[in-house]
Structure formats: C-alpha cells, structure tokens
Coordinates of C-alpha atoms in Angstrom, one line a residue:
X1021 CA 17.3 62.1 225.2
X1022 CA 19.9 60.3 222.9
X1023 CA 17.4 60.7 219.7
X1024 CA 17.6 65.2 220.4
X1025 CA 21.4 64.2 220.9
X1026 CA 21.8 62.7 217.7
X1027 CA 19.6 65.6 215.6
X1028 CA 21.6 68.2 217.5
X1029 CA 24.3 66.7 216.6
X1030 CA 23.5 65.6 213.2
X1031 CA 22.3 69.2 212.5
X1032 CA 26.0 70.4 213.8
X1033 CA 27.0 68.4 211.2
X1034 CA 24.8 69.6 208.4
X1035 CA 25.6 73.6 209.3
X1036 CA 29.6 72.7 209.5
X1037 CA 29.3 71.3 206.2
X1038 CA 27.9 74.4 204.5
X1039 CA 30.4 77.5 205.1
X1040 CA 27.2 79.6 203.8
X1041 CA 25.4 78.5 206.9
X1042 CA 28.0 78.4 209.2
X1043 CA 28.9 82.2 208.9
X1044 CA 25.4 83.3 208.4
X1045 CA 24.9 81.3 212.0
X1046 CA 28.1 83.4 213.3
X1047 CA 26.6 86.8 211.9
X1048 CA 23.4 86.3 213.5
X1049 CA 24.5 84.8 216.8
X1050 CA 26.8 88.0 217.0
X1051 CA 24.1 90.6 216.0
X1052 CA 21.6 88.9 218.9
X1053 CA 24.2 88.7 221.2
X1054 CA 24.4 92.7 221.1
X1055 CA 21.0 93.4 220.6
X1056 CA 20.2 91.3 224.2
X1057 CA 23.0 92.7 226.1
X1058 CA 21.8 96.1 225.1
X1059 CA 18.4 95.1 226.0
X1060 CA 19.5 94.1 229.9
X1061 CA 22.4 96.5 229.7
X1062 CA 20.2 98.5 232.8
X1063 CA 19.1 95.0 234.7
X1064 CA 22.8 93.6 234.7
X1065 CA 24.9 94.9 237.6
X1066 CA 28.6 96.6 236.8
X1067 CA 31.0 93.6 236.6
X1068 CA 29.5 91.1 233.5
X1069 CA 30.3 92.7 230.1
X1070 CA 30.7 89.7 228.3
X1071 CA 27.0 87.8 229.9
X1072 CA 25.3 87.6 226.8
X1073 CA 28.2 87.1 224.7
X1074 CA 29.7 83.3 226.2
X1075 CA 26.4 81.9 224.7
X1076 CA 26.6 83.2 221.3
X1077 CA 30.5 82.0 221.1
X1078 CA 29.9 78.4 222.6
X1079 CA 26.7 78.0 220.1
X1080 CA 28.7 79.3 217.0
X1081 CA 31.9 76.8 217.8
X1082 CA 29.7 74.4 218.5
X1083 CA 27.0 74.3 215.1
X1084 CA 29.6 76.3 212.9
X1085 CA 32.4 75.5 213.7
X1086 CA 36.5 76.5 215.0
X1087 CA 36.6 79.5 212.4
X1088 CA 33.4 80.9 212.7
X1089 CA 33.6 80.5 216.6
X1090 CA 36.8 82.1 217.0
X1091 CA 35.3 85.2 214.1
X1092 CA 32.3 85.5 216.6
X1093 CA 34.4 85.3 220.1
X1094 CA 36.6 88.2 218.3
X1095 CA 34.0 90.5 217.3
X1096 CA 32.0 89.9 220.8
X1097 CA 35.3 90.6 222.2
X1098 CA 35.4 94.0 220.7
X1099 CA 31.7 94.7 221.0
X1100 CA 32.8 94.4 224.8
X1101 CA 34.9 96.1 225.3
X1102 CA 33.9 99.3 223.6
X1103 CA 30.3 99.4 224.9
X1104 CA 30.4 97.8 228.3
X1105 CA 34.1 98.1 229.8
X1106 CA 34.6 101.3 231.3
X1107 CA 34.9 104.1 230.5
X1108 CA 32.2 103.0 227.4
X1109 CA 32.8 104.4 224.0
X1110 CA 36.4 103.8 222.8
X1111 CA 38.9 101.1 223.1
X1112 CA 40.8 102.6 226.2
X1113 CA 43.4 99.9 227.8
X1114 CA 44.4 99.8 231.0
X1115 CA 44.9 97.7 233.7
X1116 CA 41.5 96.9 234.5
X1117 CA 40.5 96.1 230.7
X1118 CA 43.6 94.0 230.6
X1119 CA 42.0 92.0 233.0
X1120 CA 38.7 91.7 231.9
X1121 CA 40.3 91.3 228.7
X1122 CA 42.0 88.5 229.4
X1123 CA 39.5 86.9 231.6
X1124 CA 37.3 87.1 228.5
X1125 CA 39.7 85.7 226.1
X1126 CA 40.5 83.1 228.6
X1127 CA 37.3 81.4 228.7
X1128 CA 36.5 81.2 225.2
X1129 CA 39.7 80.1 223.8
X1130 CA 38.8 77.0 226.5
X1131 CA 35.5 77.1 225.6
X1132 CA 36.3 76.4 221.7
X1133 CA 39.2 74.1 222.6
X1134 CA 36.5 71.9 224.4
X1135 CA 34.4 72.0 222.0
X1136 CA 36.8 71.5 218.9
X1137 CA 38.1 68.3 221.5
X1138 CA 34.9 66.8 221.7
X1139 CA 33.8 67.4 217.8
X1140 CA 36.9 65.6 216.6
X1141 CA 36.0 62.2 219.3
X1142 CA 32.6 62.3 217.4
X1143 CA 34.3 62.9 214.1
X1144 CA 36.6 59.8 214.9
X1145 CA 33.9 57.8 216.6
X1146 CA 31.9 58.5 213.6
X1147 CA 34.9 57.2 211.0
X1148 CA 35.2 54.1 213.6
X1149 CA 31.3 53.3 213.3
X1150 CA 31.2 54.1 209.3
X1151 CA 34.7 51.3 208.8
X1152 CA 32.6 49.1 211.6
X1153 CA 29.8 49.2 209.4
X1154 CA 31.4 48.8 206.3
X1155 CA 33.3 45.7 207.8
X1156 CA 29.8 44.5 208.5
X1157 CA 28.3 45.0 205.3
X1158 CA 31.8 43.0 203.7
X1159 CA 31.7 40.4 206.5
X1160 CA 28.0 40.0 205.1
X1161 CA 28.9 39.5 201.4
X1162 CA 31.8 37.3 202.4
X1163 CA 29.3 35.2 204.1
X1164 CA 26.6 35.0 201.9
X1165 CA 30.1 34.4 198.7
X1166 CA 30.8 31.4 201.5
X1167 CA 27.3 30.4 201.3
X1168 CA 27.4 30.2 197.5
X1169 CA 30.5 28.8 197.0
X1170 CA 29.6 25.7 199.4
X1171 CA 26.2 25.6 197.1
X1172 CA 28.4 25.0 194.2
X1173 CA 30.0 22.7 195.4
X1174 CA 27.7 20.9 196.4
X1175 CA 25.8 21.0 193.3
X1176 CA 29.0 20.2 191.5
X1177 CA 29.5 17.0 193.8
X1178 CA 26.1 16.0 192.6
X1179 CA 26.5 16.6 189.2
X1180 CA 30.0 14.9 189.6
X1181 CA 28.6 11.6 190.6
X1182 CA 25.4 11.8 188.7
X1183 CA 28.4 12.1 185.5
X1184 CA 30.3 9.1 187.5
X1185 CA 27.5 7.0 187.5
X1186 CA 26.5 7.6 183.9
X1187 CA 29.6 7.3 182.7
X1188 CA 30.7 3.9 184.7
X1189 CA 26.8 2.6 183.7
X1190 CA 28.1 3.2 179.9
X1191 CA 31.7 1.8 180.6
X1192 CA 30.1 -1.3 181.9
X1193 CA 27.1 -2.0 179.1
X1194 CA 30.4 -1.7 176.8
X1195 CA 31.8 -4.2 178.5
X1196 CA 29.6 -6.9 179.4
X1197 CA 28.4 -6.7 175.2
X1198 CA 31.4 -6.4 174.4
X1199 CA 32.4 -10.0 176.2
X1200 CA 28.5 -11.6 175.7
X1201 CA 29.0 -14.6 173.5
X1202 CA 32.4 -13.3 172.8
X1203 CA 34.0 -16.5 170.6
X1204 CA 37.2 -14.5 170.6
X1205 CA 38.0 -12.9 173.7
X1206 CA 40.6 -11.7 172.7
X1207 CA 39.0 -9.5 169.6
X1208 CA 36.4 -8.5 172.5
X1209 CA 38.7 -6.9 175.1
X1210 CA 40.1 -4.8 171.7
X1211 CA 36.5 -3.7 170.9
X1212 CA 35.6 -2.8 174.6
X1213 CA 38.7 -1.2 174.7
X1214 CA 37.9 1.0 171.4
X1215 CA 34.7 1.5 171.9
X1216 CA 35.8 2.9 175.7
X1217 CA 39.0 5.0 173.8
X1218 CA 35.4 6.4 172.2
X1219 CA 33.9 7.4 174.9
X1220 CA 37.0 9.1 176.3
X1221 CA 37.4 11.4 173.3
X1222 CA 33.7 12.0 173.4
X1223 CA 34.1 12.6 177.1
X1224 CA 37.1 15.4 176.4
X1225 CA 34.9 17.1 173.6
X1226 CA 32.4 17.4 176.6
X1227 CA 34.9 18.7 178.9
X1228 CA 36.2 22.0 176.9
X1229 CA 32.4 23.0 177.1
X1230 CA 31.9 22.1 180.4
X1231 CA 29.9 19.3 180.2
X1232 CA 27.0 21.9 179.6
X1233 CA 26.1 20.9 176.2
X1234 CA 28.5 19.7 173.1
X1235 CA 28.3 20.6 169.5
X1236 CA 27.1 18.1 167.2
X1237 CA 30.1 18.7 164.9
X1238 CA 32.3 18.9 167.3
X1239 CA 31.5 15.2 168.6
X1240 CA 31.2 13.7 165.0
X1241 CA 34.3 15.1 163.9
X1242 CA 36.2 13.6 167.1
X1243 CA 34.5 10.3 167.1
X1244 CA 35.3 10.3 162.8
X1245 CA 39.3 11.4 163.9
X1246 CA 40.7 8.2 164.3
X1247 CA 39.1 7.2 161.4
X1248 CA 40.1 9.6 159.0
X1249 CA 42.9 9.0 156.8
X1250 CA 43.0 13.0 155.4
X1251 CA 41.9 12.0 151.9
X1252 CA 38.5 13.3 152.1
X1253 CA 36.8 10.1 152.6
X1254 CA 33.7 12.1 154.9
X1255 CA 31.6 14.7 153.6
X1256 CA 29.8 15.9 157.2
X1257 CA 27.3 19.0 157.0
X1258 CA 25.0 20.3 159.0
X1259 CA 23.7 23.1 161.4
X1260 CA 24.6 24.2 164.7
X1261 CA 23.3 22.2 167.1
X1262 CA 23.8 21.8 170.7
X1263 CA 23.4 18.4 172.6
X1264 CA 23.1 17.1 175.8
X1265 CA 26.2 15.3 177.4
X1266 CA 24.3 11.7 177.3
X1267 CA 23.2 12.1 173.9
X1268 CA 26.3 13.0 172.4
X1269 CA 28.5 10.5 174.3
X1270 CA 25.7 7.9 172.8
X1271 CA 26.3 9.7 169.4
X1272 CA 29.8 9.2 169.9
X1273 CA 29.5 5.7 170.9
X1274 CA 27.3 5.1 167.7
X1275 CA 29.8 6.8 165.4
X1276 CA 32.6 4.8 166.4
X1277 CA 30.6 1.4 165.8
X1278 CA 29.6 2.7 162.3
X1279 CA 33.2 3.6 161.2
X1280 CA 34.8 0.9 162.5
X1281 CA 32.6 -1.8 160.8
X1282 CA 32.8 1.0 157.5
X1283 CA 37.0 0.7 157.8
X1284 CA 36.4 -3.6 158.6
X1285 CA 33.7 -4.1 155.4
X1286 CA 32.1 -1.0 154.1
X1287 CA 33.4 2.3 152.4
X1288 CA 36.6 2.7 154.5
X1289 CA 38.0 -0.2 152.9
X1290 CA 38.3 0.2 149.1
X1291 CA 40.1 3.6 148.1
X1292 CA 37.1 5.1 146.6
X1293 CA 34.6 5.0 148.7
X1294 CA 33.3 8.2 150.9
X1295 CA 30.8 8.9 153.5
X1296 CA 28.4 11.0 153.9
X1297 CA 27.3 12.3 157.2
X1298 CA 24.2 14.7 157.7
X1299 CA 22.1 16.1 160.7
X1300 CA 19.1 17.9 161.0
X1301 CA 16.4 19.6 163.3
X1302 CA 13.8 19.5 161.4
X1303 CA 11.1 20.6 163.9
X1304 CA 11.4 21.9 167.8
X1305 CA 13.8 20.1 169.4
X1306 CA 13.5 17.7 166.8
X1307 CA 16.9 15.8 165.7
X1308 CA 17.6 13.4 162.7
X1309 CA 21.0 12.0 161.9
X1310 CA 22.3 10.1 158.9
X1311 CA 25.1 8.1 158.3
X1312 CA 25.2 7.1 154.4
X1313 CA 28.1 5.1 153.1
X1314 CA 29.3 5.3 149.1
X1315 CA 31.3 3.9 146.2
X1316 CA 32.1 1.0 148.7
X1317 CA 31.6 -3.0 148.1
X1318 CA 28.2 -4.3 148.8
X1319 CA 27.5 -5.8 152.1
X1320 CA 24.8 -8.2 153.2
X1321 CA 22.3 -7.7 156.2
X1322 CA 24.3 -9.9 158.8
X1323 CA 22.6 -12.9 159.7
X1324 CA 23.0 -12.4 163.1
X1325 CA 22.4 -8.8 165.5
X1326 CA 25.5 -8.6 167.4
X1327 CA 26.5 -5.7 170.2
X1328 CA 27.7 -3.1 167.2
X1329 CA 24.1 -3.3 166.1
X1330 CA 22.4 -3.7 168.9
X1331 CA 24.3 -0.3 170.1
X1332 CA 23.3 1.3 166.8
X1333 CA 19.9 0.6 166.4
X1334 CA 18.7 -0.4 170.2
X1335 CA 20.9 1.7 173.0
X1336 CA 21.8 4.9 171.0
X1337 CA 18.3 5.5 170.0
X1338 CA 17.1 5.7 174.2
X1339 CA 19.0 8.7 174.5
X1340 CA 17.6 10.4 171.9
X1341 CA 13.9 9.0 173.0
X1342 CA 13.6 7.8 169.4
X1343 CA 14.2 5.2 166.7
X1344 CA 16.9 4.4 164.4
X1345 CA 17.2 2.1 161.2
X1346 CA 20.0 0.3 159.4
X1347 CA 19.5 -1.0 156.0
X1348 CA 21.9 -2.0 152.7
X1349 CA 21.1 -1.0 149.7
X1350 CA 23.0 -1.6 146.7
X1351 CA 25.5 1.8 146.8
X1352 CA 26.3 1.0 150.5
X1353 CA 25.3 0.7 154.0
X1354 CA 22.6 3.3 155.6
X1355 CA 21.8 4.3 159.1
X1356 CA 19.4 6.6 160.3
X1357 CA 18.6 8.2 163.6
X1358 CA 15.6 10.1 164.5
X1359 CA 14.8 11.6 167.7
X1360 CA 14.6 14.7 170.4
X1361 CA 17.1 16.9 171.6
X1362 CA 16.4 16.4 175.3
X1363 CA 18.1 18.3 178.2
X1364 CA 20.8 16.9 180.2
X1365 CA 18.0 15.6 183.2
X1366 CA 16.1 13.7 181.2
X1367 CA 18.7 11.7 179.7

C-alpha cells in the first residue's frame, strides 16, 4: 500500500511540475466530468447537479495542482449550473441556485484547501527528508575525512619516529667516533659538535621539502655554506637529482668531513686553490659523486684511518649501497662515490 502511495504521489509531483500537463489534466478532467453527467443525467434523481463534478475537482487539485483545481471547480461550477440547476438552459439566479450555488462552492473551496494543506506537509516533509539526507551524506564524508585524518596521523607518527630513530642512530655513531681514541677530547667534542651542526643544516634542507626527497644541489650547497668564503673557491655542477632523506643527510655528513679536512690541509687553505664538485646518474637510478680538490699543497695518504675517513669511505657509502675511494694525487686530494639512488625505505 505505501509503494502505490509513493507513485501516486510521486506522479502528483511529476504532473505539478509540468504546467503543460497540469492544464491538459484540468481540460480533460472537465470535458469527462460533463460528458458522464450527461450520460446519467436520466439515472440521477433531481437534487445532485454537481455528482460527477466533486471527482473531477478533487483529482485536478490534487495531480495539477491549486490553479488548475480552482480553473476546473469554476468551469464545473458553471457547467452546473446552466445544464442541471433548474430551470436548465441559462444562468437564472434565485434563491434556490444561490443555495445550490453556494453549497457547491462550499465544498470545493474545502476540498482544495485540504488538499493544498496536505500537499505543502509532503512538500515540507519532503525538504525535511532531502536536508536529513544531505546531513547524512555530510555526516558520512566527515566521518570517512575523520577516518583519514587519524590515518595520517598515524602514518606521520610512524614516519616521525622511524626519522627520530635514524636521526638519534646518526647523532650517536657521530659521537662515539667522534670520542673513540680521542687524544684530545677536547678537539673531539668540537668535531662531534660540527659534524652534528651538519647534520642539522642537512636536516632543514630536508624539512622545506618535506622530508620527501632533497635536491642534490640543494644539500651540497648547504653542507659547502659554512665553508665558503664567497671567492669562488667551488665549482659544483650537475643535474637535477632527487635523493632520499638518509642518503642525503649521509651526503651531507660526507661533505662536511671533506671540507673541513680541505679548509685544515687541502685546497681551502692556500688562496688559490678551488674545488671541484660533480654528480652524475649515469644509468637507472644509478649515482656517482666526486669531490676533486685543485691548485692546493700536496698532502700525503695519512698513516692512520681515523673517523673522517672512516665516515667518507666506510659509513657514507651504505646508504648509497655502494663504494667510495679516496686517493692523492699530485694536484690534490680525490674522493669518489659511486652508488644507487634508493628510496627512502630502503635506506
């Protein structure tokens, strides 16, 4: 029963909506109206003019509409009264039609009141179930924008202490190399210190991006900064390249080592001398790195492989899942890196 409620209603809707349909449903509802009362104009007993036409007004307010009601309840009206009031024919008024009249135009105007009453409580009970449904659908997206935004953070607490970790694991290999077999613990804590200050500027390149991926530029040329005195002493080239966080805090790491010993002994302490850094990817994912040193005083290959080295050509090179070289040749020191551009998990 409530499913032919809701298409009878539904199809209300559909005819109110279309003012074509809604007269033509008035025209016709009017024209049958007639033709049945004239059918059963002999069968129906004096006394019920308007029989035939209370049906076609309460079926036309109700599909159509208040106009198109109130058009039809007017011209059944008429109809009415000049075919089956006495005396039939003409519109003749007197006491007797007032009465019928009245009678007449009494129960329709409460007819379409009713129905006009009970069309607006759908209309409103419609609105209320269209916002109720809209509030669902919004309470929804809220939900599932809740959902998401506690997956982020969650994600980003993970990632947060899987950086922590890294980043303290780092902080404390600088450390304890720093101190190893330290003769001057003094001069130690100001390397640790340094190298750390390295990592920190490293760590803020990595921080406008994110912590997505760095530039390789971008991280030589802040880990080069402190040690660049603005008379061109570097000559850096190379192509775009993006790298992992790890890597390029190791890269970072290894810079610093290699121009703080160049500033100590090698090109960065004689006016002349210059240094020229290069990277490459030579293949897929492929990454090689130079670090070349010129016009500066010869140095020796130390006797002994302290933590500087051991960072430059041991514990850099694992993040890259490669190998790295250091050698002196006559013109000046010489470091190479070779290795892969891995992503950010498997470092």
């Amino acid at each position: 029963m409530s499913t032919i409620r809701r298409q009878l209603f539904g199809l209300s809707d559909r005819v109110r909506a279309s003012p074509l349909k809604a007269w033509s449903l008035a025209i016709c509802a009017f024209i049958v109206s007639l033709y049945v009362r004239f059918l059963s104009d002999h069968l129906l007993p004096p006394g019920f003019p308007y029989l035939t036409f209370f049906p076609a007004v309460i079926l036309t307010t109700f599909m159509a509409g208040l106009w198109p009601g109130a058009v039809c309840a007017l011209a059944c009206g008429f109809a009415a009264w000049y075919w089956f009031i006495p005396p039939s024919g003409n519109f003749e008024l007197n006491a007797s039609v007032l009465v019928a009249l009245a009678f007449y135009a009494g129960v329709v105007i409460v007819d379409i009141l009713l129905i006009q009453v009970m069309h607006k409580a759908l209309d409103s009970l419609q609105d209320e179930r269209r916002k109720s449904d809209a509030l669902l659908v919004e309470q929804k997206r809220l939900l599932g924008e809740q959902r998401d935004r506690e997956r982020q953070q969650r994600i980003l607490q993970r990632e947060l202490s899987h950086r922590m970790k890294n980043t303290l694991a780092m902080v404390q290999a600088v450390v304890s190399q720093s101190l190893r077999n330290a003769t001057d613990t003094k001069l130690a804590a100001e390397q640790a210190s340094a190298r750390i200050q390295a990592l920190a500027l490293a760590q803020d390149a990595l921080t406008a991006t994110d912590w997505e991926a760095g530039d390789v530029e971008t991280v030589v040329r802040t880990a080069i900064a402190p040690h660049n005195d603005g008379h061109n002493r570097f000559d850096i080239s190379g192509p775009s390249v993006a790298i992992a966080a790890q890597p390029a805090l190791g890269l970072a790491l290894a810079i610093h080592e290699l121009a703080t010993n160049a500033t100590k002994y090698g090109a960065l302490s004689v006016p002349d001398g210059k240094i020229i850094v290069r990277w490459q990817t030579p293949g897929d994912n492929q990454f090689q790195f130079s670090w070349t040193e010129a016009n500066g005083p010869v140095i020796m290959e130390p006797k002994r492989s302290g933590f500087g080295s051991r960072l430059t050509e041991r514990i850099v090179p694992t993040y890259f899942k490669g190998k790295a070289q250091a050698t002196y040749p006559a013109g000046g020191y010489e470091y190479h890196l070779r290795g892969i551009l891995g992503s950010e998990d498997e470092t």
